[in-house]
XYZ file of C-alpha atoms in Angstrom:
117
model
C 9.001 -35.590 29.748
C 10.043 -34.587 25.691
C 11.231 -31.816 24.396
C 11.372 -30.169 21.440
C 14.065 -27.387 20.262
C 14.594 -25.611 17.276
C 13.755 -22.907 14.775
C 10.031 -22.782 13.472
C 7.940 -20.900 11.431
C 4.242 -19.755 12.239
C 1.759 -20.938 10.163
C -0.996 -18.735 10.989
C -1.326 -15.501 13.049
C -1.263 -16.729 17.000
C -4.555 -16.603 18.884
C -4.840 -15.316 22.670
C -7.537 -16.852 23.970
C -8.217 -16.585 28.341
C -9.430 -19.299 30.341
C -12.345 -19.455 32.912
C -9.575 -19.115 35.905
C -8.377 -15.546 33.989
C -4.803 -17.896 32.508
C -3.878 -16.167 28.637
C -2.843 -19.197 26.012
C -2.140 -18.946 22.893
C -2.460 -21.137 20.372
C 0.808 -21.048 18.181
C 1.024 -23.589 14.379
C 4.563 -24.423 14.233
C 6.449 -26.315 11.120
C 9.246 -27.256 11.792
C 11.963 -28.330 9.024
C 14.122 -31.437 8.992
C 15.918 -33.998 6.684
C 14.342 -36.786 5.485
C 17.464 -38.720 3.890
C 17.990 -36.383 0.670
C 14.048 -34.847 1.190
C 13.541 -32.129 3.335
C 9.533 -32.324 5.205
C 7.631 -30.570 7.793
C 6.876 -31.566 10.959
C 3.455 -29.651 12.279
C 3.212 -29.148 15.852
C 0.436 -27.596 17.495
C 2.297 -25.271 20.919
C 0.463 -23.775 23.845
C 2.393 -20.325 24.943
C 1.030 -19.347 28.601
C 0.684 -16.674 30.688
C 2.609 -13.135 30.665
C 5.106 -14.516 28.296
C 1.460 -15.099 25.654
C -0.225 -11.930 26.310
C 3.332 -9.829 25.664
C 4.233 -12.054 22.333
C 0.777 -12.580 20.434
C 1.315 -8.696 18.587
C 4.941 -10.090 17.028
C 3.619 -14.057 16.055
C 2.057 -13.098 12.895
C 1.678 -15.579 10.122
C 5.452 -16.226 8.559
C 7.521 -15.969 11.507
C 10.571 -17.070 12.508
C 11.185 -18.543 15.937
C 13.710 -20.669 18.050
C 11.244 -22.465 20.148
C 11.817 -24.725 22.931
C 8.778 -27.154 23.728
C 7.928 -28.863 26.924
C 5.615 -31.831 27.527
C 5.637 -32.597 23.554
C 3.125 -35.829 22.731
C 0.772 -37.317 19.804
C -2.706 -36.453 20.696
C -5.624 -38.284 18.761
C -8.515 -35.925 17.285
C -11.356 -36.233 14.863
C -11.695 -34.428 11.225
C -14.453 -32.288 10.148
C -14.918 -35.585 7.933
C -15.281 -37.116 10.884
C -11.752 -39.898 9.936
C -8.967 -39.780 13.086
C -6.044 -37.845 12.871
C -3.379 -37.473 14.936
C -1.252 -33.870 15.801
C 2.109 -33.321 17.611
C 1.651 -31.039 20.788
C 3.639 -29.406 23.139
C 4.059 -26.628 25.544
C 6.012 -23.469 25.132
C 8.569 -23.679 27.449
C 11.011 -20.835 25.715
C 10.253 -18.590 22.745
C 12.799 -16.224 20.451
C 11.536 -14.318 18.118
C 14.718 -15.148 14.870
C 12.701 -12.536 11.852
C 11.156 -12.765 8.694
C 7.195 -12.472 9.147
C 6.453 -9.027 9.323
C 3.523 -7.420 7.853
C 4.111 -4.174 4.980
C 2.055 -1.704 7.205
C 4.467 -2.945 10.015
C 7.266 -2.793 8.116
C 6.599 0.644 6.735
C 5.793 2.397 10.242
C 8.832 0.848 10.818
C 11.008 2.742 8.795
C 12.456 5.838 9.637
C 10.794 8.824 7.757
C 13.582 10.407 4.520
C 15.152 13.124 5.238
């Protein structure tokens, strides 16, 4: 079983849904930067966050947020693009996630600031 650990930035707000069996699952679009020689490159990974962790963290998992993430069962999946061509993507199940900063929305920041004295 392949595992991937690192810092990632969320490419979009997470999407929370419920399976037919009632389990909560949040879909995450993770941008993970790495070095390819002297060049900086980005690997996009689709992560699935399950259960109570998905329910409790959804409100904080917004576009631009930096997270430290551990992905288990990392593998490549084939899919069909909207234009009908074949594509592949890297996917995994999020087993650990820590908020690392960034990505707060302006209105959220304003609410968190203490009132002037």
